[in-house]
CSV table of C-alpha atoms in Angstrom, one decimal:
chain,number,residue,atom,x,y,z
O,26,UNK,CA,-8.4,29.1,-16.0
O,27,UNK,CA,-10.1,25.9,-14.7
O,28,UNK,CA,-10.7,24.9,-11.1
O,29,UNK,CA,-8.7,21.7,-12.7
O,30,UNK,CA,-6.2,23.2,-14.9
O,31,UNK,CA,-5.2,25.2,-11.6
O,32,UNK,CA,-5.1,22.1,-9.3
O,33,UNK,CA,-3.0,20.5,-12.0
O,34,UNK,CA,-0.7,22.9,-11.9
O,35,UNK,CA,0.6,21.7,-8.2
O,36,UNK,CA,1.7,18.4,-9.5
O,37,UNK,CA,4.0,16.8,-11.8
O,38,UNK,CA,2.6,16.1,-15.5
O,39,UNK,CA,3.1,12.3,-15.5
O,40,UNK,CA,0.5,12.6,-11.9
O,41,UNK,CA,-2.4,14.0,-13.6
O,42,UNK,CA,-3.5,10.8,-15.2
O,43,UNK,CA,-3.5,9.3,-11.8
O,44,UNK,CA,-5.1,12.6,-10.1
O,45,UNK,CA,-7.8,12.3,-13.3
O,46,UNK,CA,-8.7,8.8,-12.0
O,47,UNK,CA,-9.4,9.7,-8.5
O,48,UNK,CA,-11.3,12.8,-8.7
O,49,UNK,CA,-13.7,10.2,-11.4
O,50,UNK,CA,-13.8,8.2,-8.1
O,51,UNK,CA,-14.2,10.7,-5.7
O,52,UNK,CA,-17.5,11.9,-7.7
O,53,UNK,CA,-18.7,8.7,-8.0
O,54,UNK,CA,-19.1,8.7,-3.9
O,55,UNK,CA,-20.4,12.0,-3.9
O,56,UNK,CA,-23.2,10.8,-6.4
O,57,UNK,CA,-23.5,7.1,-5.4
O,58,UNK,CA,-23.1,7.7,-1.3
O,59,UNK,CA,-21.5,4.4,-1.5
O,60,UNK,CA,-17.6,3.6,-0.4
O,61,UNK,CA,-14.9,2.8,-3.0
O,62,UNK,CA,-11.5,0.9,-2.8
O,63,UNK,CA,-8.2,2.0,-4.7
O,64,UNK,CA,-6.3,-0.7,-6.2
O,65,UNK,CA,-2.7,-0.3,-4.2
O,66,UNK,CA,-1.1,3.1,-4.7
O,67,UNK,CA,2.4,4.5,-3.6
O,68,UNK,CA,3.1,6.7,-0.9
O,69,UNK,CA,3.1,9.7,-3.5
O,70,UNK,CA,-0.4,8.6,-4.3
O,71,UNK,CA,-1.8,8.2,-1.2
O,72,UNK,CA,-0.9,11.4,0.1
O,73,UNK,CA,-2.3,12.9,-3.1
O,74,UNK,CA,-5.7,11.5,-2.6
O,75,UNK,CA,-5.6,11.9,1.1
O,76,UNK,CA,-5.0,15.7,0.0
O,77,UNK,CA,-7.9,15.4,-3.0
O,78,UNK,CA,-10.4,13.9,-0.3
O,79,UNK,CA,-9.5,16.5,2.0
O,80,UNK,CA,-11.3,19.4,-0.1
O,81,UNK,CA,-14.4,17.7,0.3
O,82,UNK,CA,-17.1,16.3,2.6
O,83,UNK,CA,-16.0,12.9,2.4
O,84,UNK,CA,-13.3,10.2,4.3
O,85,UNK,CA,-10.6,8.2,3.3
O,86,UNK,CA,-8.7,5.3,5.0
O,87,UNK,CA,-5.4,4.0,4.1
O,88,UNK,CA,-4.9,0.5,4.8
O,89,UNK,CA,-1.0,1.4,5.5
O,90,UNK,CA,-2.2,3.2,8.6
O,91,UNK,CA,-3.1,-0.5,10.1
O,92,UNK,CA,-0.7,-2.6,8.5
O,93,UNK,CA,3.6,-1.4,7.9
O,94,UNK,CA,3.7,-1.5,4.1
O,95,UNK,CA,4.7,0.7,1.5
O,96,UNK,CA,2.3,0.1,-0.5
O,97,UNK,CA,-1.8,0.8,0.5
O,98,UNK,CA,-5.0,0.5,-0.3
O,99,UNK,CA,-7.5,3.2,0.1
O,100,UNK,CA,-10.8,3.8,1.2
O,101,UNK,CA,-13.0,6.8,-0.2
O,102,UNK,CA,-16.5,6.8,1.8
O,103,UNK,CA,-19.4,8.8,2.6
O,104,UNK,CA,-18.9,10.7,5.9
O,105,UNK,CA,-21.3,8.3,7.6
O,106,UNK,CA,-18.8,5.2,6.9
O,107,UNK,CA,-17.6,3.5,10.0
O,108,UNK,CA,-14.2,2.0,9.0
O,109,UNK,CA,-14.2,-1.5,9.2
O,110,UNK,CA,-10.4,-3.4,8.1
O,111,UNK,CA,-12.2,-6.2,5.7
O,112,UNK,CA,-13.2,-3.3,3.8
O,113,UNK,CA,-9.7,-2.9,2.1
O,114,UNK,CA,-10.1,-6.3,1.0
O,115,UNK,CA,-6.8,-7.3,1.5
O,116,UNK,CA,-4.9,-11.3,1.9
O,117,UNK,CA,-1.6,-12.1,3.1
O,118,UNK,CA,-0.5,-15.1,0.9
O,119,UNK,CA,3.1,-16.8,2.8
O,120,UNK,CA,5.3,-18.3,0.0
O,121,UNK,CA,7.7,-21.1,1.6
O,122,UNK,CA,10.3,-23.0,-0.6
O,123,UNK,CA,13.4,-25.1,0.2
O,124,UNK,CA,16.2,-22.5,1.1
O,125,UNK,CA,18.8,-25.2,1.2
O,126,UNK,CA,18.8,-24.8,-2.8
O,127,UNK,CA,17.4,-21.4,-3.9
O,128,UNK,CA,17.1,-17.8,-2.4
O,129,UNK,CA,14.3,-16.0,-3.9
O,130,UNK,CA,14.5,-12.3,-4.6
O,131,UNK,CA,11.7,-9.6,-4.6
O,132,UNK,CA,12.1,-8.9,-8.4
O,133,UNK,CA,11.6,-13.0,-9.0
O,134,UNK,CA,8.6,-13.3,-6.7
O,135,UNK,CA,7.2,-10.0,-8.5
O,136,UNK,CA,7.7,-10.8,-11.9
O,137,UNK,CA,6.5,-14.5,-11.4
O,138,UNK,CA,3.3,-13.3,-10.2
O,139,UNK,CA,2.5,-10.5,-12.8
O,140,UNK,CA,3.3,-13.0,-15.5
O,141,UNK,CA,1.7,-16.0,-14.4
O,142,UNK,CA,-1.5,-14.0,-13.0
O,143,UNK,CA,-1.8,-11.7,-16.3
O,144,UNK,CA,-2.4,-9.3,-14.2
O,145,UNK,CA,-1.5,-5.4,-13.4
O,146,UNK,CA,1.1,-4.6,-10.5
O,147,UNK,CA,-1.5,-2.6,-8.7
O,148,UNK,CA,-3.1,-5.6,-7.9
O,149,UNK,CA,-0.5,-6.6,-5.6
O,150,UNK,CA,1.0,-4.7,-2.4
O,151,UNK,CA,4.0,-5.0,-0.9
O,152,UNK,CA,6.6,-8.2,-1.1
O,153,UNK,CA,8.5,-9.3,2.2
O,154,UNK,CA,11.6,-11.7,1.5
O,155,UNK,CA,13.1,-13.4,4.2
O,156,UNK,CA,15.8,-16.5,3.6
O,157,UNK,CA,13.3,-20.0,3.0
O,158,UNK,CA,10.0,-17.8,2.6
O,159,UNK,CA,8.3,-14.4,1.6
O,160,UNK,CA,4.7,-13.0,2.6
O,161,UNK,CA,3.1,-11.2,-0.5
O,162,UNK,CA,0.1,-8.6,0.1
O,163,UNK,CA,-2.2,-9.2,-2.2
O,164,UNK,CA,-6.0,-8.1,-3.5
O,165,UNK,CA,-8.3,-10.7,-1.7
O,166,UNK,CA,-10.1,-10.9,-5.1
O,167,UNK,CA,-6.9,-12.7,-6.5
O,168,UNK,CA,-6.7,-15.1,-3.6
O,169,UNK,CA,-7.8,-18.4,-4.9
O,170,UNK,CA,-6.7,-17.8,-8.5
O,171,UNK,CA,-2.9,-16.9,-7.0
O,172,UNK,CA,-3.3,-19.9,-4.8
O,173,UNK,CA,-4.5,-22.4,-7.5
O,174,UNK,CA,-1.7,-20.7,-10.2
O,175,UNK,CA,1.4,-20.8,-8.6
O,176,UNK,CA,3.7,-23.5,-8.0
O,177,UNK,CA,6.9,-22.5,-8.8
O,178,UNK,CA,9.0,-19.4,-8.4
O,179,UNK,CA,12.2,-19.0,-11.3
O,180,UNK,CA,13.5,-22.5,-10.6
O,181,UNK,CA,12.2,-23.5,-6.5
O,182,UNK,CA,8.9,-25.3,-6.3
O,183,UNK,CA,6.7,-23.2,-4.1
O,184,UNK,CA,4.1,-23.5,-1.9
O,185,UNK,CA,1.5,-20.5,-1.1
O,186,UNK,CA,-1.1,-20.3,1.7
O,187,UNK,CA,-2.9,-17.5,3.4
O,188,UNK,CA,-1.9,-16.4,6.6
O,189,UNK,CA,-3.3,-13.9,9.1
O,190,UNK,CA,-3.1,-10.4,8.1
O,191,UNK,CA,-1.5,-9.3,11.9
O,192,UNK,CA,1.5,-11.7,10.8
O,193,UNK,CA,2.5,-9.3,8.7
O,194,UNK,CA,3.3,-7.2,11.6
O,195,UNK,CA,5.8,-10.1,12.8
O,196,UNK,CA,7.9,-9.9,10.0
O,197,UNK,CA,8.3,-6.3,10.0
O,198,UNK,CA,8.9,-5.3,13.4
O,199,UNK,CA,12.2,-5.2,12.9
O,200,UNK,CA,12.6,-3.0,9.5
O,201,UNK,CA,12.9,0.8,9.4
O,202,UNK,CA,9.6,2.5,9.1
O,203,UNK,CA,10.0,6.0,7.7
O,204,UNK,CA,8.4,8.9,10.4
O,205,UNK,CA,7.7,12.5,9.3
O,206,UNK,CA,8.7,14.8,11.9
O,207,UNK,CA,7.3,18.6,12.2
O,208,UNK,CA,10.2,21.0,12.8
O,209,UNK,CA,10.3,24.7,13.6
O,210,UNK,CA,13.2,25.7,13.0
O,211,UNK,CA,15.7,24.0,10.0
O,212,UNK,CA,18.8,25.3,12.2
O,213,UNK,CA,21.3,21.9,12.7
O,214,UNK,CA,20.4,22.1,16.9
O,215,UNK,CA,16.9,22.2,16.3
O,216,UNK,CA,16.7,19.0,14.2
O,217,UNK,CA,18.6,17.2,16.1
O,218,UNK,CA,16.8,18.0,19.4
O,219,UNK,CA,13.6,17.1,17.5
O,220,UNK,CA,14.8,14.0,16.2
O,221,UNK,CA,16.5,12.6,19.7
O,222,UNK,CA,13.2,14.0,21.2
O,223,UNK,CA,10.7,11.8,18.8
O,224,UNK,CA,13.0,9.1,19.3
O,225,UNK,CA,12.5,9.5,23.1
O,226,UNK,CA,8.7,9.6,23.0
O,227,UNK,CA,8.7,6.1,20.4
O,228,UNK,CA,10.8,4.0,22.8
């Protein structure tokens, strides 16, 4: 049995396309000594290559460590890599439209830009709707073409420009963020008293 066929054997069939890909990536580090970027994974893929990189001598950076998403970009580097943010190559585009006559949803906003881009939806982050405007993370590659393509969103005329990437944090101040918490016992006291404990040290 393979070193691979056994590491395979940890994860789900439909994963080991994706776990394929970044051990291709991680050896081109190793070989090159020069960083790479993921296009935006999941959580379930980040913490799959966070676990891939961790067998070796190299580092990786998730760019949902720096900014609340759900969605991340990730950094595989040499071990003499300082992390610098620009590196993840990330824009925050601000979509704004007349609320008075549409609402746009996150499915609209999504689909709009997959279509009209022609492009793959790892290419784009995570999509914030609020009521009269939404924020779209987005590959900075894609930033002038997105901003030069879209005008219109289902049937509200749109207009996009890039913001700041720490208003991003603005908008989701407010919104749940999920927290893994460490437990030692899985009796119903114990969790509770580690919940209403973490909760204490976050205030």
């Amino acid at each position: 049995m393979t070193v691979q066929t056994m590491l395979y054997q940890h994860f789900q069939p439909d994963e080991h396309p994706f776990i394929e890909r970044m051990l291709d990536l991680i050896a081109r580090v190793e070989a090159n000594y020069l960083l790479e970027v993921t296009d935006f994974l999941n959580p379930r893929e980040v913490t799959i290559l966070k676990g891939l990189v961790a067998a070796t001598n190299l580092q990786c950076f998730s760019s949902t460590d720096y900014y609340p998403s759900e969605y991340g970009r990730v950094i595989v580097a040499p071990d003499y890599y300082c992390l610098d943010k620009a590196d993840f190559d990330l824009a925050l585009i601000e979509v704004t439209y007349n609320a008075k006559f549409n609402q746009l949803t996150h499915a609209q906003i999504l689909g709009t830009l997959i279509n009209e881009l022609g492009i793959k939806r790892a290419l784009l982050g995570d999509i914030f709707v609020e009521i009269g405007h939404a924020q779209v993370m987005i590959n900075r590659q894609l930033l002038s073409y997105c901003l030069g393509t879209i005008a219109k969103i289902a049937r509200a005329r749109v207009k996009l420009k890039e913001i700041d990437l720490d208003q991003l944090l603005n908008l989701t101040a407010n919104q749940q963020v999920p927290t893994d918490i460490m437990v030692s016992s899985l009796r119903v006291d114990r969790l509770i008293a580690t919940v209403l404990s973490n909760l204490e040290i976050r205030r």
